Amino acid sequence: MRLMRIALILLAVILIFFGWTAYKEKGQKERINEIINKQQYVNEIEVKDLNKGKIIWTTKSEANQFKEQYPLSHIENLKKEERNQFAEKPDYTIIYKAKGKELYKVEILHLLDDNKISKEMNSFIFHANDEEYIIYWAEQQKVFEQSSNTEKLLERIQKK
């Protein structure tokens, strides 16, 4: 009888764990689908310089020029050891808004000079004004590969 209770408790713990994992994964997929479905409606972009602690650039008329058309075309989890290869505090935060509401927010992390990036992560690195960055989605702890318009945006901001 005692052995059966222990087995039932163990089974309950395993089921709770798998249920929680499935729930969390479903939430991530729903969030990704929401961004994909609403990306076309992004009409405002805000850039915050976290070193200065203020919004340094915002646009409405040029949002189409600087938003990523397919921001989630290739995303990967950023492992803890890979995250340590970048500055702890992001240089910039970019907020994409659709119809006045925040759709999603990414952080622009600066690659530390003394670290070598792995081959897997190399495709996520982009350059802006002789600096190497990565787009980090802190909400989901993922990185985005597509960065061509973000690169143009940073180059424009850094020239000011």
PDB file of C-alpha atoms in Angstrom, residues 43-101:
ATOM      1  CA  ASN A  43       3.419  51.706 -37.315  1.00  0.00           C
ATOM      2  CA  GLU A  44       5.693  53.067 -34.594  1.00  0.00           C
ATOM      3  CA  ILE A  45       9.171  52.211 -33.352  1.00  0.00           C
ATOM      4  CA  GLU A  46      10.785  53.576 -30.201  1.00  0.00           C
ATOM      5  CA  VAL A  47      14.462  53.257 -29.375  1.00  0.00           C
ATOM      6  CA  LYS A  48      15.658  53.712 -25.817  1.00  0.00           C
ATOM      7  CA  ASP A  49      19.307  54.228 -25.013  1.00  0.00           C
ATOM      8  CA  LEU A  50      19.698  52.460 -21.703  1.00  0.00           C
ATOM      9  CA  ASN A  51      23.026  54.186 -20.984  1.00  0.00           C
ATOM     10  CA  LYS A  52      21.292  57.570 -21.125  1.00  0.00           C
ATOM     11  CA  GLY A  53      18.041  56.226 -19.702  1.00  0.00           C
ATOM     12  CA  LYS A  54      15.790  57.921 -22.231  1.00  0.00           C
ATOM     13  CA  ILE A  55      14.055  57.527 -25.572  1.00  0.00           C
ATOM     14  CA  ILE A  56      16.496  58.700 -28.218  1.00  0.00           C
ATOM     15  CA  TRP A  57      14.448  58.042 -31.350  1.00  0.00           C
ATOM     16  CA  THR A  58      10.841  57.431 -32.209  1.00  0.00           C
ATOM     17  CA  THR A  59       9.073  57.324 -35.513  1.00  0.00           C
ATOM     18  CA  LYS A  60       5.699  56.903 -37.031  1.00  0.00           C
ATOM     19  CA  SER A  61       6.263  57.870 -40.650  1.00  0.00           C
ATOM     20  CA  GLU A  62       9.419  55.769 -41.089  1.00  0.00           C
ATOM     21  CA  ALA A  63       8.327  52.643 -39.204  1.00  0.00           C
ATOM     22  CA  ASN A  64       7.955  50.542 -42.370  1.00  0.00           C
ATOM     23  CA  GLN A  65      11.494  51.383 -43.378  1.00  0.00           C
ATOM     24  CA  PHE A  66      13.018  50.101 -40.129  1.00  0.00           C
ATOM     25  CA  LYS A  67      10.774  47.271 -38.922  1.00  0.00           C
ATOM     26  CA  GLU A  68      11.883  43.743 -39.610  1.00  0.00           C
ATOM     27  CA  GLN A  69       9.532  42.191 -42.140  1.00  0.00           C
ATOM     28  CA  TYR A  70       9.980  38.650 -40.790  1.00  0.00           C
ATOM     29  CA  PRO A  71      11.361  39.088 -37.263  1.00  0.00           C
ATOM     30  CA  LEU A  72      10.733  35.509 -36.201  1.00  0.00           C
ATOM     31  CA  SER A  73      11.946  33.761 -39.341  1.00  0.00           C
ATOM     32  CA  HIS A  74      14.825  32.229 -37.384  1.00  0.00           C
ATOM     33  CA  ILE A  75      14.875  32.374 -33.612  1.00  0.00           C
ATOM     34  CA  GLU A  76      16.879  30.315 -31.152  1.00  0.00           C
ATOM     35  CA  ASN A  77      17.133  30.008 -27.418  1.00  0.00           C
ATOM     36  CA  LEU A  78      20.071  31.866 -25.919  1.00  0.00           C
ATOM     37  CA  LYS A  79      21.840  29.605 -23.464  1.00  0.00           C
ATOM     38  CA  LYS A  80      23.296  31.015 -20.288  1.00  0.00           C
ATOM     39  CA  GLU A  81      26.903  30.477 -21.394  1.00  0.00           C
ATOM     40  CA  GLU A  82      26.161  32.199 -24.718  1.00  0.00           C
ATOM     41  CA  ARG A  83      24.402  35.087 -22.939  1.00  0.00           C
ATOM     42  CA  ASN A  84      27.603  35.663 -20.938  1.00  0.00           C
ATOM     43  CA  GLN A  85      29.420  36.490 -24.176  1.00  0.00           C
ATOM     44  CA  PHE A  86      27.439  39.720 -24.408  1.00  0.00           C
ATOM     45  CA  ALA A  87      27.304  42.807 -22.243  1.00  0.00           C
ATOM     46  CA  GLU A  88      25.120  42.322 -19.199  1.00  0.00           C
ATOM     47  CA  LYS A  89      23.162  45.511 -19.818  1.00  0.00           C
ATOM     48  CA  PRO A  90      21.742  46.087 -23.315  1.00  0.00           C
ATOM     49  CA  ASP A  91      22.869  49.172 -25.244  1.00  0.00           C
ATOM     50  CA  TYR A  92      19.411  49.805 -26.666  1.00  0.00           C
ATOM     51  CA  THR A  93      15.842  48.618 -26.315  1.00  0.00           C
ATOM     52  CA  ILE A  94      13.672  48.727 -29.424  1.00  0.00           C
ATOM     53  CA  ILE A  95       9.920  48.726 -28.910  1.00  0.00           C
ATOM     54  CA  TYR A  96       7.677  47.873 -31.841  1.00  0.00           C
ATOM     55  CA  LYS A  97       4.154  49.245 -31.520  1.00  0.00           C
ATOM     56  CA  ALA A  98       1.019  48.469 -33.485  1.00  0.00           C
ATOM     57  CA  LYS A  99      -1.855  50.933 -33.229  1.00  0.00           C
ATOM     58  CA  GLY A 100      -0.317  52.585 -30.173  1.00  0.00           C
ATOM     59  CA  LYS A 101       0.156  49.363 -28.198  1.00  0.00           C
TER      60      LYS A 101
END
